Coordinates of C-alpha atoms and ligand atoms in Angstrom, one line a residue:
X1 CA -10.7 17.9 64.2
X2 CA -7.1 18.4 65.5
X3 CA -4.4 16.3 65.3
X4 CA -2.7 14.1 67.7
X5 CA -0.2 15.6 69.4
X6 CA 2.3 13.4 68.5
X7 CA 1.3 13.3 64.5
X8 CA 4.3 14.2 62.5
X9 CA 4.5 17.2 61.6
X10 CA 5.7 18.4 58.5
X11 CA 8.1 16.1 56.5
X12 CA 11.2 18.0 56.7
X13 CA 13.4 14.8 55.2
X14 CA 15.7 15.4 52.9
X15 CA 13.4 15.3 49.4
X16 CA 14.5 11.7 48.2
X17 CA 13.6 10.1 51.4
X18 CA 10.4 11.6 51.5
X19 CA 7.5 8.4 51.3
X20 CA 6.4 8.7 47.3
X21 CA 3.1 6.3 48.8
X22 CA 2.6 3.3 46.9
X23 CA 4.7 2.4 44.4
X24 CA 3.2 3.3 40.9
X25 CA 1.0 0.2 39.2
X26 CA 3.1 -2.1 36.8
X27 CA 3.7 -0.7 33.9
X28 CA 3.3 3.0 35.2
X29 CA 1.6 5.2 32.7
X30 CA 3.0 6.2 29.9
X31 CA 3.7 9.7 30.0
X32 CA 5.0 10.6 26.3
X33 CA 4.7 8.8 22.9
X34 CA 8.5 7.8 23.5
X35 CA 7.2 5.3 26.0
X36 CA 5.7 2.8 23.9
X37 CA 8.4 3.4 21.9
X38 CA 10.4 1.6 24.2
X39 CA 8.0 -0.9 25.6
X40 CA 7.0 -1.8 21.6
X41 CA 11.1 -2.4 21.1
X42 CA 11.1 -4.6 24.4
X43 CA 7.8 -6.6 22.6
X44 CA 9.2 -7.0 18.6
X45 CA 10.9 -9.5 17.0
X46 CA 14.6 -7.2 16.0
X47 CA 13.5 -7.8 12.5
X48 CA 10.1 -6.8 12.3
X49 CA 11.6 -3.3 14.5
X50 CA 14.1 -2.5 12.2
X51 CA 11.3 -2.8 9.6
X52 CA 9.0 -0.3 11.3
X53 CA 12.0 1.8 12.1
X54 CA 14.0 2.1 9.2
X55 CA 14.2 4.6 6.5
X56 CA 15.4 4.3 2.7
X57 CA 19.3 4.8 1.9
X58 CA 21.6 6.6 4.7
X59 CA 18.5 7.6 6.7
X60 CA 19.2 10.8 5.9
X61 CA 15.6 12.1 5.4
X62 CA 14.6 9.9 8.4
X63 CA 16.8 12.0 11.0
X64 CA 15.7 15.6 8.7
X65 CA 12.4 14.5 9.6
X66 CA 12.7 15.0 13.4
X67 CA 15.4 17.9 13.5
X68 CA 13.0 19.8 11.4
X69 CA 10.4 20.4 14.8
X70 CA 13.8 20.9 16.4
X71 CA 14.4 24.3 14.8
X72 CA 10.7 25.5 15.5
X73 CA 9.6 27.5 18.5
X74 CA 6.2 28.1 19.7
X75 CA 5.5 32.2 20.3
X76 CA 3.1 31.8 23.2
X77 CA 0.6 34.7 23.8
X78 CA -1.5 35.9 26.8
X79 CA -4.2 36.9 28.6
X80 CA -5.9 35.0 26.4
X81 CA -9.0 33.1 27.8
X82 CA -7.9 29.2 27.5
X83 CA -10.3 27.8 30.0
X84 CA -11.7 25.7 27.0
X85 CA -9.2 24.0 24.3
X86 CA -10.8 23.0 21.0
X87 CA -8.9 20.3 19.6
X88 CA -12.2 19.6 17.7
X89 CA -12.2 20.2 13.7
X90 CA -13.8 18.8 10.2
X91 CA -12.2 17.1 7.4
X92 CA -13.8 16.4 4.3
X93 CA -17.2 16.6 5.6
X94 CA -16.2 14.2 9.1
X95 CA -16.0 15.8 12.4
X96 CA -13.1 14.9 14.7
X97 CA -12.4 15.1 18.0
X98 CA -8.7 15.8 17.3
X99 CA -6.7 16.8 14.3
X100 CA -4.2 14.0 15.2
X101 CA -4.9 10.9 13.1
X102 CA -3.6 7.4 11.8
X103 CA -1.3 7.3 9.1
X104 CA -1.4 4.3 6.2
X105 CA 1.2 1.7 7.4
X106 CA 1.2 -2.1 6.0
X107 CA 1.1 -5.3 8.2
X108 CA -0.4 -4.5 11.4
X109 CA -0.6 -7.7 12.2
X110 CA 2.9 -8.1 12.9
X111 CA 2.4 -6.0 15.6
X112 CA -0.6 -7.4 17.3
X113 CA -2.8 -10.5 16.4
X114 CA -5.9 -8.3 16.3
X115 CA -4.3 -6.1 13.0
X116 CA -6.1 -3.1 12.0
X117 CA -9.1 -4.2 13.7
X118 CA -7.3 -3.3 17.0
X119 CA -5.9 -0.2 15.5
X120 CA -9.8 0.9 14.2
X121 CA -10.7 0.6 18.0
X122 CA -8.4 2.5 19.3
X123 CA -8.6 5.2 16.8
X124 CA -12.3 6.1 17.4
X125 CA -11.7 5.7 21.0
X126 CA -9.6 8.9 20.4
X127 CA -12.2 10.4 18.2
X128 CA -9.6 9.9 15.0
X129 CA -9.6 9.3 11.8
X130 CA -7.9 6.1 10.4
X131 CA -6.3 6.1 7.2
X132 CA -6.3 2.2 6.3
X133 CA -2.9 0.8 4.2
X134 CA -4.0 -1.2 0.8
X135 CA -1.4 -3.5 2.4
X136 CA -3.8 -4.1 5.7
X137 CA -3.6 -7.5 7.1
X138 CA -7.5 -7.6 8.2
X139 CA -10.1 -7.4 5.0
X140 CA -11.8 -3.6 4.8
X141 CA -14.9 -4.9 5.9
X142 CA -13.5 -6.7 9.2
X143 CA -12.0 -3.5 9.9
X144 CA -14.9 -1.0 8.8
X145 CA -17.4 -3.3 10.9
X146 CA -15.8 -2.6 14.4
X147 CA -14.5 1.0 13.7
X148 CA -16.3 3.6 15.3
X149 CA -14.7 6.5 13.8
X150 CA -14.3 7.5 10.3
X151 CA -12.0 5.3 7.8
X152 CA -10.4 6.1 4.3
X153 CA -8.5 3.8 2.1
X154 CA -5.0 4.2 0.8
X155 CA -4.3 2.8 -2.2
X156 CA -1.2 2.6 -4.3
X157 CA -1.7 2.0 -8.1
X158 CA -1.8 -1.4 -8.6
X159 CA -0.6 -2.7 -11.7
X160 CA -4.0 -5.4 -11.9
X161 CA -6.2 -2.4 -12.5
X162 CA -9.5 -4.6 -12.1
X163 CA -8.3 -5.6 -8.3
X164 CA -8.3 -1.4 -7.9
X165 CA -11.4 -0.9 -9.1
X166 CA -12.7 -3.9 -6.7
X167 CA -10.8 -2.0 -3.7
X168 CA -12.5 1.4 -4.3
X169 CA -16.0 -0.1 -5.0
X170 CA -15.5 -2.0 -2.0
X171 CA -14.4 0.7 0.0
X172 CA -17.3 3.0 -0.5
X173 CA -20.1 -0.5 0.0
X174 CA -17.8 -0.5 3.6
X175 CA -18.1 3.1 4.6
X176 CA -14.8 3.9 3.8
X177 CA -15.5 7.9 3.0
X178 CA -12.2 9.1 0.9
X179 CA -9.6 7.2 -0.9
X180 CA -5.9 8.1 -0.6
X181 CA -3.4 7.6 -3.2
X182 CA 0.4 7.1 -2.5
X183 CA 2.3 8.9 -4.9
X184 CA 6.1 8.8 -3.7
X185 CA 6.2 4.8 -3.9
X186 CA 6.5 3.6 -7.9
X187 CA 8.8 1.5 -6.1
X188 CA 10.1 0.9 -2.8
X189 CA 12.6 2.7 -1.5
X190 CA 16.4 1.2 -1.0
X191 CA 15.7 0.0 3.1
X192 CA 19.0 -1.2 3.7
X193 CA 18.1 -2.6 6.9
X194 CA 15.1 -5.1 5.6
X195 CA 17.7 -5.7 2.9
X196 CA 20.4 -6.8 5.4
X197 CA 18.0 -8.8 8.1
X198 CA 16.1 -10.6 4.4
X199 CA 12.9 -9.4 5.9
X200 CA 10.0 -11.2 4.7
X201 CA 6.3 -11.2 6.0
X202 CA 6.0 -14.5 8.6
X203 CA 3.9 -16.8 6.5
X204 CA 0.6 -16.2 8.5
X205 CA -0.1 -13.0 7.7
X206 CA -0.6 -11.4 4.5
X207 CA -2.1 -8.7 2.7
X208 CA -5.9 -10.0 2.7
X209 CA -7.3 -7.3 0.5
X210 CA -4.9 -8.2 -2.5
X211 CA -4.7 -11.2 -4.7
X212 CA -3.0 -14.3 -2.4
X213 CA -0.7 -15.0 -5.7
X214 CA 0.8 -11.2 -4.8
X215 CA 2.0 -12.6 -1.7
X216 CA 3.9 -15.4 -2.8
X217 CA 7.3 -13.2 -3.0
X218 CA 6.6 -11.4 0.3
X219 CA 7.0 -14.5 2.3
X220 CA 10.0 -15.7 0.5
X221 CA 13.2 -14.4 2.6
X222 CA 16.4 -14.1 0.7
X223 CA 19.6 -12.8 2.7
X224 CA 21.2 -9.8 1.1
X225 CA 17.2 -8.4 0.2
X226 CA 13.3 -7.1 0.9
X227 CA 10.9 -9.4 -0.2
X228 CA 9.0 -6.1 0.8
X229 CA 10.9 -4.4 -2.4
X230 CA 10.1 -7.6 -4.6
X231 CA 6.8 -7.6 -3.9
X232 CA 5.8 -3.8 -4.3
X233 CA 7.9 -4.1 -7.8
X234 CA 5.5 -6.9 -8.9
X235 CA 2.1 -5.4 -7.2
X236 CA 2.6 -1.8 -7.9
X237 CA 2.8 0.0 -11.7
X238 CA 5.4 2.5 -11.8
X239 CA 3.9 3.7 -15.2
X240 CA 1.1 5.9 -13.8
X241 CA 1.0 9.5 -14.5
X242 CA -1.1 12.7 -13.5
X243 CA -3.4 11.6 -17.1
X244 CA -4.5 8.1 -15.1
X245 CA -6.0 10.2 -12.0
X246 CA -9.0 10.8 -14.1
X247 CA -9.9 7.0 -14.7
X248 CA -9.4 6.9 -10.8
X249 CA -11.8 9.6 -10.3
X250 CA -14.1 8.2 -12.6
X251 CA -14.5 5.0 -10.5
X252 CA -15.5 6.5 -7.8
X253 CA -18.0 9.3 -5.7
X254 CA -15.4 9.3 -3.0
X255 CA -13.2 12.4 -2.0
X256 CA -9.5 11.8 -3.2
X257 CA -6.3 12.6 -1.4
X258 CA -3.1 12.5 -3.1
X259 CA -0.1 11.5 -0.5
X260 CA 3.2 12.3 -0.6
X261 CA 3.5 15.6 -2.4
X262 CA 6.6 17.7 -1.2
X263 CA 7.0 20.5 -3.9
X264 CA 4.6 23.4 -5.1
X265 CA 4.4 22.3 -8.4
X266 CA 3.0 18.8 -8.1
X267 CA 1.0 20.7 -5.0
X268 CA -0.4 22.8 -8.1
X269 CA -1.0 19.7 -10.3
X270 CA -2.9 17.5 -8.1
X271 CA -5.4 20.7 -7.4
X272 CA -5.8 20.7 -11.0
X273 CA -6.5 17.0 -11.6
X274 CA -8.9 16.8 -8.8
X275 CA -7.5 16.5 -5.6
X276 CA -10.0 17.0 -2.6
X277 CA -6.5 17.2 -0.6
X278 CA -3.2 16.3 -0.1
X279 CA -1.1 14.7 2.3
X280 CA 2.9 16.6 2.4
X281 CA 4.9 13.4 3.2
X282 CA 8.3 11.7 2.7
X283 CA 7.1 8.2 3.5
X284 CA 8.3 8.7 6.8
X285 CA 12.1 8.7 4.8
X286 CA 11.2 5.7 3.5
X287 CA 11.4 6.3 0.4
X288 CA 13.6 9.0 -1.6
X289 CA 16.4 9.6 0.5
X290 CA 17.7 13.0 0.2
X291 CA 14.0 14.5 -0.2
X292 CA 13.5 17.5 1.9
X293 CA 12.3 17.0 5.8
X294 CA 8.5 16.9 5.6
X295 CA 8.0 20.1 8.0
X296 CA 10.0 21.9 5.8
X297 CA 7.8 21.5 2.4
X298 CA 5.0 21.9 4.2
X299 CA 5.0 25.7 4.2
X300 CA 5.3 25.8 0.4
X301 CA 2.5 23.3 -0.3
X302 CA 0.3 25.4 1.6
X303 CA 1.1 28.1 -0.2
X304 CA 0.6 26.5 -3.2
X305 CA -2.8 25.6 -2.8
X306 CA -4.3 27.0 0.5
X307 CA -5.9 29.8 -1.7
X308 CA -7.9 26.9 -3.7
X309 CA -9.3 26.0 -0.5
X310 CA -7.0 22.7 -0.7
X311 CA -7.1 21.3 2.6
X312 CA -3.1 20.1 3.4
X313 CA -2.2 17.3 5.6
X314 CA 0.8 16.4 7.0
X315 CA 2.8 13.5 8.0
X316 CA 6.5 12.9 8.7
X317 CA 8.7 12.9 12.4
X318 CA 5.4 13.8 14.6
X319 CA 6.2 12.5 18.0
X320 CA 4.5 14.5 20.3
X321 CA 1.4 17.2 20.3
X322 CA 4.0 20.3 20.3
X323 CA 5.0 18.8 16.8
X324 CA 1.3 18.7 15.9
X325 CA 1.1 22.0 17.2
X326 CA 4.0 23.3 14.8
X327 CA 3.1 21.6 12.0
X328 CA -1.0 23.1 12.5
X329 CA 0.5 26.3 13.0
X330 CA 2.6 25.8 9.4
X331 CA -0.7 25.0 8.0
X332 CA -1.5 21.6 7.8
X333 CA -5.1 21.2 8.4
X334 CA -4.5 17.7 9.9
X335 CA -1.4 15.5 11.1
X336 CA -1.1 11.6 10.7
X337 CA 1.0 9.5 12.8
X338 CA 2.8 6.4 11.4
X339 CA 5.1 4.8 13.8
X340 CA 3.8 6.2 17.0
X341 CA 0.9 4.1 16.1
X342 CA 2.8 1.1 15.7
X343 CA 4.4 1.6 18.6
X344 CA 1.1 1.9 20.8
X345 CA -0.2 -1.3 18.4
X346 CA 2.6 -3.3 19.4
X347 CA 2.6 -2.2 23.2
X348 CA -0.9 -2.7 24.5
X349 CA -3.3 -3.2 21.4
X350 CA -6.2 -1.0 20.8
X351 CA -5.4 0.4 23.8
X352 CA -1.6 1.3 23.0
X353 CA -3.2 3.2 20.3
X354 CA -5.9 5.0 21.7
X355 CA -2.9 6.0 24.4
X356 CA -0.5 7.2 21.9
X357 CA -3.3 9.4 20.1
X358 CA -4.5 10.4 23.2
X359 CA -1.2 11.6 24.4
X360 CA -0.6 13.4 21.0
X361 CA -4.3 15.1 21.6
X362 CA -3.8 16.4 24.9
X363 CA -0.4 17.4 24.6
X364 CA -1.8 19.8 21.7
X365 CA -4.0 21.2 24.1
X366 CA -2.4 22.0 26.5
X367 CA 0.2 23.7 23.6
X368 CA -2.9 25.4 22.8
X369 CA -3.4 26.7 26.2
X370 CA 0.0 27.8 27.1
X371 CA 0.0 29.5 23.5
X372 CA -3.3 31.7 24.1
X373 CA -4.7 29.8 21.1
X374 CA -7.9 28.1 22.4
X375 CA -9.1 26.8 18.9
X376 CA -7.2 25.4 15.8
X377 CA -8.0 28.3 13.8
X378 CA -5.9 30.4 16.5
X379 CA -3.2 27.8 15.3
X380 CA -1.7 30.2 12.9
X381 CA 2.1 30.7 11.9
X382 CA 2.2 34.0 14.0
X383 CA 2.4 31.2 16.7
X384 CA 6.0 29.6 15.7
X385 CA 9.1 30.7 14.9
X386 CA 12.0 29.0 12.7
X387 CA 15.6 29.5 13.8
X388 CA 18.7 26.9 14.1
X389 CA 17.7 23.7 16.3
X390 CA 16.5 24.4 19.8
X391 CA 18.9 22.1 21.7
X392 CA 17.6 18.9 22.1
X393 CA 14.3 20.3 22.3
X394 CA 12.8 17.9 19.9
X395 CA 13.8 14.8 21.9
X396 CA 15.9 11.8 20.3
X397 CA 19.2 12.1 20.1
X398 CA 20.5 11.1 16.3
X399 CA 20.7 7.9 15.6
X400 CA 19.3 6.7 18.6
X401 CA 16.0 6.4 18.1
X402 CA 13.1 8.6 16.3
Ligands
FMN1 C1 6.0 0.3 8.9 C2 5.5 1.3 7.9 C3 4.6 0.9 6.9 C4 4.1 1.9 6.0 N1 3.2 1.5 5.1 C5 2.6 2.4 4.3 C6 1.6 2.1 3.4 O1 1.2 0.9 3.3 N2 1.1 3.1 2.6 C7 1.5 4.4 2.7 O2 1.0 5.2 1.9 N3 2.4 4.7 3.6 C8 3.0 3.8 4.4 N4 3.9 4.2 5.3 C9 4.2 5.6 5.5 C10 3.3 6.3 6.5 O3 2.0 6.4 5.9 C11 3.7 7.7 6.8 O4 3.9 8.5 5.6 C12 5.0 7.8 7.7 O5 5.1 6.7 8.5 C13 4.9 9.1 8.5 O6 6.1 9.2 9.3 P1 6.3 8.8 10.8 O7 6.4 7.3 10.8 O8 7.5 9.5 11.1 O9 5.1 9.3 11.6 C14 4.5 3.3 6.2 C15 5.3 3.6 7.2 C16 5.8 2.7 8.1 C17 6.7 3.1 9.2
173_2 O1 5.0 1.8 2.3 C1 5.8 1.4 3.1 O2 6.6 2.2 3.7 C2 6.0 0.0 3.3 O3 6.7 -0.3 4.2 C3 5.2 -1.0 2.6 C4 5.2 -2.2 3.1 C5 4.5 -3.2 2.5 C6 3.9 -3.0 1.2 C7 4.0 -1.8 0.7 C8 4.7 -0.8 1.4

């Protein structure tokens, strides 16, 4: 058919006047992780932000965290067939759609009314695995009943040992399939912005899976300090050493992760006590200011233990799926997301979640395919480099955001 003679022919308009079509639907997709970043700010209360936010002490480690992916580049390869990108892989027995997963964080009800039920949804929408916080505010059983992808429980050593050993029987009777124990926390780190704001958890949600007399001091706000750091003090033994993993073990059939191993040595240790694998984490720089950026013990944990077949997982400043990439091609088997997720959480729900891990996930492939590494083995460190920071290649500037 041809065209009317007096059709336009082509628009030669200056580029900004040329008609976009309809205006894009309200709110436009997001494109990147940093936009629920911004849309979960627009949503929170400041005070439960600058909890989610925050790091321990000058926020020193918090800001290594990020500037570490800053000073990796990717070495792409080609002419390598990438028509199909493999983001799939197994972890302790579960298959995954993506290596991308949900790291342990606390409360997730003060980021959405649906909790860690919401976040379970939208992590097996994503095909990810969910590691649930001790410190959820929806029992394990709510949460295991409407997941549809694989769960394990973090656990930090509680000082009531019988209300552990409830947790990890309860945990395998729900599904749960590994248990994951937080190492870097005997107590909370110095956060002096919950310290500042008095932040204390809003008197309607509380951590359901713990004893209710626990939560007495977490809802009681004093200015000048965390009822956070109260309560950890008074739930959490600082006492526990590597000799207590075995009464752990004992207790239960379940694999069992260690988190928050930075060092070689303790990488070394928790092989020997046991460990099915370990998470290389700083809290997120929530905890012991001054410890290295996570990306940057990852290497030597996984020389530590790679050799023992030690699977390593990683957590720490992963903001987008070329920081997965770098931190796969360093060697973590796995990476976990902690505030990405509460931003998606906080933004749209289950869906907000599902988005950010689906943004991470395809982001990764598409790293993949421009690297000429169509499969996570490929996803080795011949495909990254480590110089001085690329620019501003890594995103935030410091001290704006994360
Ligand atoms: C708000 C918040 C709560 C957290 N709660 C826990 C927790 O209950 N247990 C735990 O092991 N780690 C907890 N973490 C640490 C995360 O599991 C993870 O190590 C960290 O957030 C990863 O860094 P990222 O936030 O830069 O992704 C928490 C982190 C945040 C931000
Ligand atoms: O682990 C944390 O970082 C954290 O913020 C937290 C919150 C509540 C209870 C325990 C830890």
């Amino acid at each position: 058919m041809s065209a009317p003679v007096d059709a336009p022919g082509p628009d030669v308009r200056a580029p900004d006047t040329v008609p976009l079509g309809p205006p894009p639907a309200d709110p436009p997709p997001a494109l990147r992780i940093e936009d629920y970043r911004h849309r979960a700010r627009r949503r929170l209360d400041a005070r439960v932000w600058d909890f989610v936010q925050g790091g321990a002490g000058s926020e020193r480690t918090l800001r290594a965290n990020r500037r570490a992916f800053a000073r990796v580049t990717l070495r792409p390869r080609v002419l390598v067939d990438v028509a199909a990108c493999d983001t799939g892989t197994e972890l302790l027995g579960a298959r995954l759609a993506t290596p991308v997963g949900v790291a342990p964080t606390a409360y997730h009800r003060l980021l959405h009314p649906d909790g860690e039920v919401a976040t379970a949804l939208g992590a097996g929408a994503a095909g990810a695995l969910y590691v649930v916080s001790v410190f959820a505010s929806r029992t394990l059983e709510e949460i295991a009943a409407e997941a549809t992808g694989p769960l394990w429980l973090q656990l930090y050593w509680l000082r009531r040992r019988e209300i552990l050993a409830g947790l990890v029987e309860r945990a395998a009777a729900a599904g749960y399939r590994a248990l994951v124990l937080t190492l870097d926390a005997p107590q909370l780190g110095r956060r002096h912005r919950d310290a500042r704001n008095g932040f204390a958890i809003p008197s309607g949600i509380s951590a359901v899976n713990l004893d209710a007399a626990l939560m007495a001091s977490a809802h009681r706000s004093d200015a000048g300090r965390s009822a956070l750091a109260v309560h950890t003090a008074e739930a959490v033994d600082p006492s526990v050493t590597w000799a207590d993993l075995a009464w752990l073990r004992g207790r239960s059939e379940l694999p069992l992760v260690l988190k928050g191993v930075l060092t070689a040595e303790d990488a070394v240790l928790a092989v020997e006590h046991g460990a099915d694998a370990i998470v290389v984490s700083n809290h997120g720089g929530r905890q012991l200011d001054g410890a290295p950026a996570s990306l940057d013990a990852l290497a030597e944990v996984v020389d530590a233990v790679g050799a023992a077949g030690c699977p390593v997982l990683f957590d720490g400043g992963v903001r987008s799926g070329t920081d997965a990439f770098a931190a796969l091609a360093l060697g973590a088997r796995a990476v976990l997301l902690g505030r990405p997720v509460l931003w998606g959480l906080a933004a749209d729900g289950a869906a907000g979640v599902a988005g950010v891990l689906g943004l991470a996930t395809e982001e990764l492939a598409h790293t993949m395919a421009l690297t000429g590494r169509p499969a996570l083995p490929a996803v080795d460190r011949s495909a990254v480099a480590r110089g001085a920071a690329a620019g501003t290649a890594a995103g935030t500037a410091p001290g704006t955001g994360l």
